[in-house]
Coordinates of C-alpha atoms in Angstrom, one line a residue:
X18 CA 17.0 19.6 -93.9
X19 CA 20.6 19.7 -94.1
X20 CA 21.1 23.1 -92.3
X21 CA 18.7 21.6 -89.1
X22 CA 21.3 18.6 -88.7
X23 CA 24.2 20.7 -88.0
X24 CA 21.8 22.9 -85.5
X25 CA 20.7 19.3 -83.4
X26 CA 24.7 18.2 -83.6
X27 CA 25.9 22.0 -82.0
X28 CA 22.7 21.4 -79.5
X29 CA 23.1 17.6 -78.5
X30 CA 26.8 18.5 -77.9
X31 CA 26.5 21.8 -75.8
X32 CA 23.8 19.6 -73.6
X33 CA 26.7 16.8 -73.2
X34 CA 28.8 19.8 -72.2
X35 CA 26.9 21.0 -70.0
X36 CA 25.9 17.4 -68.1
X37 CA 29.8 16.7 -68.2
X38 CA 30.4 20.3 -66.2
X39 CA 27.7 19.7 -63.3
X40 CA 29.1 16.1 -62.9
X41 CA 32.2 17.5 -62.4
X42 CA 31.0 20.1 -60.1
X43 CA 29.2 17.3 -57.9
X44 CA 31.9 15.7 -57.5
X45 CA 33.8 18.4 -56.8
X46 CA 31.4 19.5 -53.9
X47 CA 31.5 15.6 -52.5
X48 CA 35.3 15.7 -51.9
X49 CA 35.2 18.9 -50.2
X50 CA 32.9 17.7 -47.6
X51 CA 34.5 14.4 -47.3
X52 CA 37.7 16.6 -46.4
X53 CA 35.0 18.6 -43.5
X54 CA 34.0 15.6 -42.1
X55 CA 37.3 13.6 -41.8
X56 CA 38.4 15.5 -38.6
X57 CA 35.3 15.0 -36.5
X58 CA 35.9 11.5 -37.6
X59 CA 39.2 11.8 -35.9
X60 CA 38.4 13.6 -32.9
X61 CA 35.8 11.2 -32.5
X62 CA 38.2 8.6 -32.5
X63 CA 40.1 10.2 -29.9
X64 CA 37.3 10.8 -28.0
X65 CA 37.0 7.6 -28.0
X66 CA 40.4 6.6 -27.0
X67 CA 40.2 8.5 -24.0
X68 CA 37.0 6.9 -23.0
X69 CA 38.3 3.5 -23.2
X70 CA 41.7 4.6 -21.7
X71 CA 39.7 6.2 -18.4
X72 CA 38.1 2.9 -18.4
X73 CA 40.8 0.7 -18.4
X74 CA 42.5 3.0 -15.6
X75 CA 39.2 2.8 -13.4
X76 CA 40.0 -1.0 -13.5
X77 CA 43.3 -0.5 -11.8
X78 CA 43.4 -0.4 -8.1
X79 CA 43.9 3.3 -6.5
X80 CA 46.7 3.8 -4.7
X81 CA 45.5 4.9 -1.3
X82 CA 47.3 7.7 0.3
X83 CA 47.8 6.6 4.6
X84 CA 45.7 8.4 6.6
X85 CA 47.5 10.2 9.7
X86 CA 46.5 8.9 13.3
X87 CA 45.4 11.7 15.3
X88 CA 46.1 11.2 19.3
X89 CA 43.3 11.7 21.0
X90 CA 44.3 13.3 24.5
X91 CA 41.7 14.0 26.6
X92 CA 41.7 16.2 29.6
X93 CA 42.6 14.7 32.4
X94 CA 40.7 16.4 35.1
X95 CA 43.2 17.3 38.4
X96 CA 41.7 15.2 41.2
X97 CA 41.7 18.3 44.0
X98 CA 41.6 16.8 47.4
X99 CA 38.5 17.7 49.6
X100 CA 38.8 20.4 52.0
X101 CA 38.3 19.6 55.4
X102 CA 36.5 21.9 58.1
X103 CA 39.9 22.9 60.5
X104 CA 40.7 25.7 58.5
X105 CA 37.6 27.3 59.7
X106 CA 37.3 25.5 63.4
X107 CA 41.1 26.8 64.1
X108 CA 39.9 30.3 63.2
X109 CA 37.1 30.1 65.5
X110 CA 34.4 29.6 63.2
X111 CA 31.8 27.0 62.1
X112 CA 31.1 25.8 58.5
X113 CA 27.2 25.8 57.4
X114 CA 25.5 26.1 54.4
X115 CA 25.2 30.3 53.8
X116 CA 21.8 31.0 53.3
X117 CA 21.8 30.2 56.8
X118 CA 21.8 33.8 59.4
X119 CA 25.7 34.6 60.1
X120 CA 26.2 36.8 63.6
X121 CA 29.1 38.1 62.4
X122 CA 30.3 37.5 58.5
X123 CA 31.3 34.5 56.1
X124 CA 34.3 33.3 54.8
X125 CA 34.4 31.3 51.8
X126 CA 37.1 28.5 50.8
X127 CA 37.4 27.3 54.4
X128 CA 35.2 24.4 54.7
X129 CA 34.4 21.1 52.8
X130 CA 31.8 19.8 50.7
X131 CA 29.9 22.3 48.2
X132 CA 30.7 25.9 47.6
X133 CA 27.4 26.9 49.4
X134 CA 29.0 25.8 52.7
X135 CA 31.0 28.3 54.2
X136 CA 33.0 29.4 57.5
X137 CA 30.9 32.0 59.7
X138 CA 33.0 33.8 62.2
X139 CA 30.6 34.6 64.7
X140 CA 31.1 38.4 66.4
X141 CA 33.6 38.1 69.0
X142 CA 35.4 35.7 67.3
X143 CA 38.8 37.4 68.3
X144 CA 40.2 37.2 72.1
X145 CA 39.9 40.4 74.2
X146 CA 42.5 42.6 73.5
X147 CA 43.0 44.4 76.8
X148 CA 44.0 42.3 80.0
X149 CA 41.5 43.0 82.9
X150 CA 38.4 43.7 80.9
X151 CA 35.3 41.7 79.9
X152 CA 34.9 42.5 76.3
X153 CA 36.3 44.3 73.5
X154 CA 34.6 47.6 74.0
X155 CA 34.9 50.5 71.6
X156 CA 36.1 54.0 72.5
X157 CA 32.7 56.2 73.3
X158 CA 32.7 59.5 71.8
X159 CA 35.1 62.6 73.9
X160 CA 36.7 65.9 73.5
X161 CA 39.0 64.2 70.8
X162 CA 36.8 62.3 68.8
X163 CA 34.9 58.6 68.2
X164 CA 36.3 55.5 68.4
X165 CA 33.8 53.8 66.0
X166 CA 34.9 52.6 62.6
X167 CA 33.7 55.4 59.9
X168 CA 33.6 58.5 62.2
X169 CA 34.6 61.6 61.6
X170 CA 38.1 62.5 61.6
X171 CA 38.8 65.9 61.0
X172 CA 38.2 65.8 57.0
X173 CA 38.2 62.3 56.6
X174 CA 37.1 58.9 58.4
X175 CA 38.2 56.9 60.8
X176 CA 39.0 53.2 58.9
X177 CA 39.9 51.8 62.3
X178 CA 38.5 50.9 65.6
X179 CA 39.4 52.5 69.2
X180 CA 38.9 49.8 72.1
X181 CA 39.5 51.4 75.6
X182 CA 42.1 49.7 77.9
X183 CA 44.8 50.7 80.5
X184 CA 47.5 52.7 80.7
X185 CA 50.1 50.3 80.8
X186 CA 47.8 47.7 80.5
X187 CA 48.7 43.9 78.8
X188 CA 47.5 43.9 75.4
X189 CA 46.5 39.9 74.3
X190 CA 47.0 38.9 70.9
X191 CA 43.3 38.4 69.3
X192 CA 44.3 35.7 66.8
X193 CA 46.9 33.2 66.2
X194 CA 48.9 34.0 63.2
X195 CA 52.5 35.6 63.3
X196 CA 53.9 39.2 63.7
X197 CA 55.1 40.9 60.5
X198 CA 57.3 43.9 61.9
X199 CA 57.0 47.6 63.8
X200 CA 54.2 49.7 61.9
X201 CA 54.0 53.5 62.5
X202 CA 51.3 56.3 61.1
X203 CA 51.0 60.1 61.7
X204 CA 47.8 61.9 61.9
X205 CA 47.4 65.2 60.2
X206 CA 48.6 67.1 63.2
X207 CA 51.9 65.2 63.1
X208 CA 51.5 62.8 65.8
X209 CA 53.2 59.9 65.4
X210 CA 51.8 56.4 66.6
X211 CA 53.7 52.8 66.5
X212 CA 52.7 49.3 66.7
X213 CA 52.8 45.7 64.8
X214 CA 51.4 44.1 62.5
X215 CA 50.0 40.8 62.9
X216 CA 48.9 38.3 60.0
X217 CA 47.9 34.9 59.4
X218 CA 46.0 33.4 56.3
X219 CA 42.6 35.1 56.9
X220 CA 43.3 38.3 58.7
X221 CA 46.0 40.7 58.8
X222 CA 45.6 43.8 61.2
X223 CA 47.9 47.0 63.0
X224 CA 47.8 47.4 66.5
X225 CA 48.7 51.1 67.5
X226 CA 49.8 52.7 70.6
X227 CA 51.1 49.8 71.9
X228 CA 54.8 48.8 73.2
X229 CA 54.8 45.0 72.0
X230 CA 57.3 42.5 73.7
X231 CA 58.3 41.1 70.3
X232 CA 58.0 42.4 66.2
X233 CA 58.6 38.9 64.9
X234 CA 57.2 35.8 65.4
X235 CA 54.9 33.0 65.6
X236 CA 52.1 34.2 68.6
X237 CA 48.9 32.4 70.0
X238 CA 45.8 33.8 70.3
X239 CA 45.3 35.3 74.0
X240 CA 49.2 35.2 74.5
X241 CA 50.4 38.5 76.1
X242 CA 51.8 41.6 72.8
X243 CA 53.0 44.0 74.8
X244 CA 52.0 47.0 77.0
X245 CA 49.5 49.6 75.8
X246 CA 51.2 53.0 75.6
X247 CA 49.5 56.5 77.4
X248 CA 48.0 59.1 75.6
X249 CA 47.3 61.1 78.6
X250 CA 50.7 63.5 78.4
X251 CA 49.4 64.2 74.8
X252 CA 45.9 64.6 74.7
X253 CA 44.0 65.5 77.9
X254 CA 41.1 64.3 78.9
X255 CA 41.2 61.5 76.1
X256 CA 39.6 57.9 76.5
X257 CA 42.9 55.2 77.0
X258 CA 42.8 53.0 73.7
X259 CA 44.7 50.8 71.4
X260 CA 43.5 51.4 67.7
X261 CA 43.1 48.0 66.0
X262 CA 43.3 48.2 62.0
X263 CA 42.5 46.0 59.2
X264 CA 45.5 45.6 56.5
X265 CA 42.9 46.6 53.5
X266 CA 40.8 49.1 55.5
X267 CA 37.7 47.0 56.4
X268 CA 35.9 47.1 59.4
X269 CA 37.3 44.9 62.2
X270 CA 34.1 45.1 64.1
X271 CA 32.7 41.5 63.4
X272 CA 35.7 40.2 64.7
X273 CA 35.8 42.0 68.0

């Protein structure tokens, strides 16, 4: 019996041993996670700070920034002044709407109203050229050649028109406008023929193998050029004739 009592004492005190050691492990565990969970506490705390420091700054009035006034300029359309008719009466013509039949051709910018109503200048609108004759009539074919716009010319064509007058004859002036100085052209043989040229704001044409009183000027339509030059002593057996040219090459005929 004796010898068991010291064996219970050695037992009952390693089990006290043994409790003491796992409370001081449990509480050894509890403090460390106390020391994990203290800074979520604090960022939560911040956190929270913020939050209430965002609300109490929503609660203050916003400064608001001036907005910049834009000038609104609108176009100011140009009021443009409506044309009148004159410009194409004074040129002989009549303003009509152009799907209407033109004896002759249309110009456009020369009357009022719409677009679609344009000048038509009528065939003939220019004066007879040549003094003593009826009509502007074009040189007929001969041992030299055509008269005709477009016909042959050696190796090229002929961008002008031959109308047959007098030796000597008075040459009118077709249109009004004003002269623009002595013109002169050569032809591949080397003959030399002069004239003027004579403009105003629609036409502009050369007048060869004339002798014109004046090279600068205003002039009237029908008023007396000049004198038309021979061409007899040169070519025999050749038709009399001025040669009337367009400025840009185009075909006068219309006009004539």
């Amino acid at each position: 019996m004796m010898m068991k009592m010291p064996l219970r004492v050695h037992l009952i005190a390693a089990l006290l041993i043994c409790y003491v050691l796992l409370i001081c492990a449990l509480e050894h565990e509890e403090g460390k996670g106390e020391e994990l969970q203290s800074p979520e506490k604090d960022v939560g705390n911040s956190i929270k700070v913020r939050r209430n420091d965002t609300t109490a700054n929503d609660g203050k009035p916003k400064a608001i920034t001036p907005r910049k006034k834009v000038k609104k300029t609108g176009s100011k359309k140009a009021s443009v002044g409506s044309r009148s008719d004159i410009s194409c009466t004074k040129l002989g013509g009549i303003c009509q709407p152009s799907r209407y039949i033109c004896q002759g051709r249309y110009l456009k910018d020369k009357c009022s109203g719409a677009k679609t109503r344009q000048c038509c200048m009528p065939v003939g609108a220019w004066n007879i050229l040549c003094a003593g004759h009826h009509n502007n009539r074009v040189r007929a074919c001969d041992v030299h050649g055509c008269g005709a716009f477009n016909s042959r010319r050696g190796n090229g064509l002929h961008k002008a028109v031959d109308l047959v007058c007098d030796d000597y004859g008075i040459v009118n002036t077709p249109f009004s406008g004003s002269l623009a100085g002595p013109v002169s052209r050569k032809d591949p043989a080397g003959n030399q023929y002069d004239g003027v040229k004579l403009l105003n704001d629609v036409h502009c044409v050369k007048i060869f193998n004339i002798r014109p009183y004046r090279y600068i000027g205003p002039v009237s339509q029908g008023e007396a050029l000049g004198y038309l030059l021979p061409l007899q002593d040169r070519f025999s057996g050749i038709t009399s004739h001025l040669e009337l040219q367009m400025c840009d090459s185009t075909d006068p005929s219309p006009f004539i």
